GROMACS .gro file of C-alpha atoms in nm:
model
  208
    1UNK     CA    1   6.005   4.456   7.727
    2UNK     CA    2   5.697   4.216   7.637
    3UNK     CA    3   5.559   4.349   8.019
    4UNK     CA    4   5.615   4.706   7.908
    5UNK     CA    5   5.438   4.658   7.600
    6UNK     CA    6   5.120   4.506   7.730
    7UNK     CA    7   5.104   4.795   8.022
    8UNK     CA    8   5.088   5.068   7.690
    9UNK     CA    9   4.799   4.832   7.531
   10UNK     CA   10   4.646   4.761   7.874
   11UNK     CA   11   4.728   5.059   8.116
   12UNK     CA   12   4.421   5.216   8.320
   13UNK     CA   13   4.572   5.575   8.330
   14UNK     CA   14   4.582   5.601   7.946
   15UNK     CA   15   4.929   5.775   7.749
   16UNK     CA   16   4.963   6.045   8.016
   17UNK     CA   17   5.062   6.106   8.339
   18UNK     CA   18   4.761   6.108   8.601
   19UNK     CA   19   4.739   6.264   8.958
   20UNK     CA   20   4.472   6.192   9.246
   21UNK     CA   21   4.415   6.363   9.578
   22UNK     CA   22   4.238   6.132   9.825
   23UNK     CA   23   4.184   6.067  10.214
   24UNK     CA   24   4.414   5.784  10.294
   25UNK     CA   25   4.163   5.470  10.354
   26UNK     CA   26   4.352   5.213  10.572
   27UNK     CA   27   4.699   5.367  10.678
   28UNK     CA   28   4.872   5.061  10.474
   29UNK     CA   29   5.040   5.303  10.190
   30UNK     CA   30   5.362   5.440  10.223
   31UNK     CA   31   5.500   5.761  10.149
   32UNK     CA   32   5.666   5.719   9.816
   33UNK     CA   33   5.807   6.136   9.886
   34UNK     CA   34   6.152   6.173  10.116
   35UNK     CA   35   6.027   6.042  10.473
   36UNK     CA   36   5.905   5.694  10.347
   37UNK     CA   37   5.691   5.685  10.632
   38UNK     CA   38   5.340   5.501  10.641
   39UNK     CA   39   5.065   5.752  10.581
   40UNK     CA   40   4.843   5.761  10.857
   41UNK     CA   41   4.446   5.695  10.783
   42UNK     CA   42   4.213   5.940  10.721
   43UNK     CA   43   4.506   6.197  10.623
   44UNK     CA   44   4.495   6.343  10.288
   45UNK     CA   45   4.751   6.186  10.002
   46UNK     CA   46   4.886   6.295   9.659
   47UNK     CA   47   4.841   5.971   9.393
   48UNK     CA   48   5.095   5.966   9.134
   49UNK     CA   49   4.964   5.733   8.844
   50UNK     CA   50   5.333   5.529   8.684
   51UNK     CA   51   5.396   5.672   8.372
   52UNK     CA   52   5.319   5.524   8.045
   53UNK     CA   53   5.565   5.198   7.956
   54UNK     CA   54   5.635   5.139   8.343
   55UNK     CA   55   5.550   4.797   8.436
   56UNK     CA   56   5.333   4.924   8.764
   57UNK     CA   57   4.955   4.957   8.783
   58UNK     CA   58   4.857   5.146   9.100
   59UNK     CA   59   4.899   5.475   9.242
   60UNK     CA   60   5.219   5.588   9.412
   61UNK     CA   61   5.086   5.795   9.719
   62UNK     CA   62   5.300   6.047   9.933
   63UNK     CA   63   5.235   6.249  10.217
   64UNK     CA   64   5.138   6.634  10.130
   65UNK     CA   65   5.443   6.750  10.344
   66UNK     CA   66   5.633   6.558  10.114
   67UNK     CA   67   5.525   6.716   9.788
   68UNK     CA   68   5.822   6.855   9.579
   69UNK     CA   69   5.851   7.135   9.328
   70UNK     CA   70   5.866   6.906   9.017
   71UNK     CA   71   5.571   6.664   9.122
   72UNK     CA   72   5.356   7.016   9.107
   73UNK     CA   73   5.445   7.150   8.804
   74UNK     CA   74   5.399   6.788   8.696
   75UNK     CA   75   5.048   6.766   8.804
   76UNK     CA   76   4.954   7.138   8.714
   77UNK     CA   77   5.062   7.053   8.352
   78UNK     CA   78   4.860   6.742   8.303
   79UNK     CA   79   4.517   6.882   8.439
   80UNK     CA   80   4.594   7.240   8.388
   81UNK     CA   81   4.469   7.374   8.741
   82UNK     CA   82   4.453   7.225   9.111
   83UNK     CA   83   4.064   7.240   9.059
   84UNK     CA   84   4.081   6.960   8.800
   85UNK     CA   85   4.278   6.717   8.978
   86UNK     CA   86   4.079   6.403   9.025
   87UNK     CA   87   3.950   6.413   9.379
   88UNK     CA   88   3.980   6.804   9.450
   89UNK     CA   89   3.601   6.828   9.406
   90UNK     CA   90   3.566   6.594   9.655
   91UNK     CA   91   3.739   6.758   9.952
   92UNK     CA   92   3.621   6.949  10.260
   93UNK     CA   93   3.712   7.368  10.223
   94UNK     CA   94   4.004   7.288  10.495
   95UNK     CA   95   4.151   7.001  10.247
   96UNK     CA   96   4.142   7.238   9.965
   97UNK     CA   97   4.306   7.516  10.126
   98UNK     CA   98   4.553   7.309  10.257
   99UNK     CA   99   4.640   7.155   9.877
  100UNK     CA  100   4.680   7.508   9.822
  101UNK     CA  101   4.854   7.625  10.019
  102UNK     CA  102   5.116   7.346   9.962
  103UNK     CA  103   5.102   7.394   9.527
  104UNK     CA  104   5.133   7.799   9.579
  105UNK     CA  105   5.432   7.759   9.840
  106UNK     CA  106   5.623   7.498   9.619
  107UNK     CA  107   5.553   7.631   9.278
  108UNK     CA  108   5.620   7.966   9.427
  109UNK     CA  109   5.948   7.896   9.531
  110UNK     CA  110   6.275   7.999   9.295
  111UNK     CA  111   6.397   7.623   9.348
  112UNK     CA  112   6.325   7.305   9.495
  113UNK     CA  113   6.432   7.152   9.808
  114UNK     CA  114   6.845   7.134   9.867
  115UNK     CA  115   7.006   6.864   9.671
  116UNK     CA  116   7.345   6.692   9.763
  117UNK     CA  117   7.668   6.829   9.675
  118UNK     CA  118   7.824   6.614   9.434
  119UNK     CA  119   8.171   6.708   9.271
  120UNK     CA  120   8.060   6.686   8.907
  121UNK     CA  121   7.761   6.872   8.775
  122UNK     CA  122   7.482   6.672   8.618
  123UNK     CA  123   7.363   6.700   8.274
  124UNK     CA  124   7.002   6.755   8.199
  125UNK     CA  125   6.807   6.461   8.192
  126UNK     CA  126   6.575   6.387   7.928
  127UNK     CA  127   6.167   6.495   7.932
  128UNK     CA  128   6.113   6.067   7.988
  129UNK     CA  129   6.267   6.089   8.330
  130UNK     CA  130   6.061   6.376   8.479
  131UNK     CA  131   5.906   6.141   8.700
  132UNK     CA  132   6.233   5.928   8.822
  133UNK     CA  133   6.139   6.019   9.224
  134UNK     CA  134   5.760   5.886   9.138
  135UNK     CA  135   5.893   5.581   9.073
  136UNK     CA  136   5.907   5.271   9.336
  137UNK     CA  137   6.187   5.148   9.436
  138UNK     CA  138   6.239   4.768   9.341
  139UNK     CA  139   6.431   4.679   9.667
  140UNK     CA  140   6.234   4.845   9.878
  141UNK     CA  141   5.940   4.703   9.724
  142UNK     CA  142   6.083   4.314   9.728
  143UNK     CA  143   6.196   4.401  10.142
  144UNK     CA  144   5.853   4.485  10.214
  145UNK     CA  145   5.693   4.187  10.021
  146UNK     CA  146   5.970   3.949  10.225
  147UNK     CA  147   5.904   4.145  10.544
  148UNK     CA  148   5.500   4.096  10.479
  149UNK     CA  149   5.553   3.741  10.403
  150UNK     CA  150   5.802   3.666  10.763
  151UNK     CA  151   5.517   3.810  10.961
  152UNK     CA  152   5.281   3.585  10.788
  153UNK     CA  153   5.481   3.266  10.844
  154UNK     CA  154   5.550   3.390  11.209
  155UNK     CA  155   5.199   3.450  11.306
  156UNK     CA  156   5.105   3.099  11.160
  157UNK     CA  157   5.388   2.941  11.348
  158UNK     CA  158   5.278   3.117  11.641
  159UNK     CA  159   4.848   3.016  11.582
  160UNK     CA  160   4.984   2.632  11.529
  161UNK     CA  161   5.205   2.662  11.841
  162UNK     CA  162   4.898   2.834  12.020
  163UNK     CA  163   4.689   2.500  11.852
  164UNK     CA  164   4.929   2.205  11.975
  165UNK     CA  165   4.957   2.367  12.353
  166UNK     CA  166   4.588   2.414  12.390
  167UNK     CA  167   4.497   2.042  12.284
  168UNK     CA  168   4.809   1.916  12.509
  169UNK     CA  169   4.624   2.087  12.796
  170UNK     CA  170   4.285   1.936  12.630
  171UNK     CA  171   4.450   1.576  12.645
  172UNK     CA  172   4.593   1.618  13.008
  173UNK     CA  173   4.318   1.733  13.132
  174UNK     CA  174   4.074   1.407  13.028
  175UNK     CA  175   4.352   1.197  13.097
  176UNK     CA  176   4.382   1.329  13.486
  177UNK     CA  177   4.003   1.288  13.447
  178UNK     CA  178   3.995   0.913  13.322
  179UNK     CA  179   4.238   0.851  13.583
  180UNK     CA  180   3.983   1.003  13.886
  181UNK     CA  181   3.693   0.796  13.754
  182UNK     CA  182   3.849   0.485  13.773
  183UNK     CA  183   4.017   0.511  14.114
  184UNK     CA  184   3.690   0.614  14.220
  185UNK     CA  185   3.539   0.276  14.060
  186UNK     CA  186   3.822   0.077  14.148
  187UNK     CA  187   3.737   0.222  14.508
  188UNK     CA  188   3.380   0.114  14.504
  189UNK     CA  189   3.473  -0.201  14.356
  190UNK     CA  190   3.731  -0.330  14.664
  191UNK     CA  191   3.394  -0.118  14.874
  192UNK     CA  192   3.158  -0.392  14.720
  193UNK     CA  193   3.416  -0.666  14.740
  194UNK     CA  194   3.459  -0.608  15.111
  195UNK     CA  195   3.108  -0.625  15.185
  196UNK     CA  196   3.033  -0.934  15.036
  197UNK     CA  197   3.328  -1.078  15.207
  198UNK     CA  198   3.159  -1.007  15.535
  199UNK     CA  199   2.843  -1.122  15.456
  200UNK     CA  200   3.004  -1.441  15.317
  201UNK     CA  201   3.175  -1.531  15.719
  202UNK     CA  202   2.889  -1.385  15.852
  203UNK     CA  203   2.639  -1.671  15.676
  204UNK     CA  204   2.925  -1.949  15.724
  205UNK     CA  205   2.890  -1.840  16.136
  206UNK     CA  206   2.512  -1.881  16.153
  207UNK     CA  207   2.549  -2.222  15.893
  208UNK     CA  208   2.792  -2.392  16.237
   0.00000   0.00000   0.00000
């Protein structure tokens, strides 16, 4: 409740709901619409700002193919045309037709896509919960965030595994060379010892 609270004192998007077209930057976002799939980069996205009293503070992005009925009338009633949507102005003629083309087919349309038969009808939910499929989905949210965090550990498990090999080839490797050197010294050495050893009979000859 206290987090709630501060997001209505604190929130970026103001008291109403707030929309965004934009080309997709990095290809890290996901689809928040029904395929859930990452969006690729460079594709164009549909932003849906949380809603005033949710605890979140970013844009929920979703493919245009996964645009629904509701989202449009959503966004066509809180900037009154396509043409004032934040980041229409900034799209090549292609990108705008193709928003279009997507708004007129949906809003066009006597109903939205097929929902699931369920044995009881639902009552109407209240104006609040407009935006329930705009929301993010806690689970999904924590599975990514554990899922983000496994790779990290795994690719750090992996670098110091990488680390401990490389200098145990690093230590081999001088050993094997500290062990060369000195048999070659230990070679000259018994070399040296040899020679003065025949010098040494050859003086003691000459001496009788």
């Amino acid at each position: 409740q206290t987090l709630r609270l501060l997001y209505r004192v604190s929130s970026p998007f103001g008291n109403a709901m707030s929309y965004r077209l934009q080309i997709d930057p990095s290809g890290r976002a996901s689809c928040r619409g029904a395929c859930k799939e990452k969006i690729e980069k460079g594709s164009l996205r549909f932003g849906s700002a949380p809603p005033p009293g949710s605890p979140y503070d970013s844009f929920f992005w979703r493919k245009l193919c996964c645009m629904t009925k509701r989202v449009c009338q959503n966004a066509m009633a809180a900037h009154g045309s396509i043409d004032n949507i934040p980041g229409f102005d900034g799209l090549d003629e292609s990108q705008r037709a193709e928003v279009r083309i997507v708004f007129d087919n949906l809003l066009n349309t006597e109903a939205g896509p097929p929902a699931t038969t369920t044995t009881k009808k639902k009552k109407a939910e209240p104006e609040a919960d407009q935006e329930a499929d705009e929301l993010p989905e806690p689970a999904d949210e924590a599975a990514a965030a554990a899922a983000q965090v496994g790779t990290k550990r795994k690719k750090q498990a992996s670098t110091k595994k990488s680390d401990k090999a490389t200098a145990k080839r690093a230590a081999n490797k001088a050993a094997a060379a500290a062990a060369e050197e000195a048999g070659a010294k230990a070679l000259k050495e018994k070399a040296a010892a040899n020679l003065s050893s025949r010098a040494a009979r050859a003086n003691k000859r000459r001496s009788e």
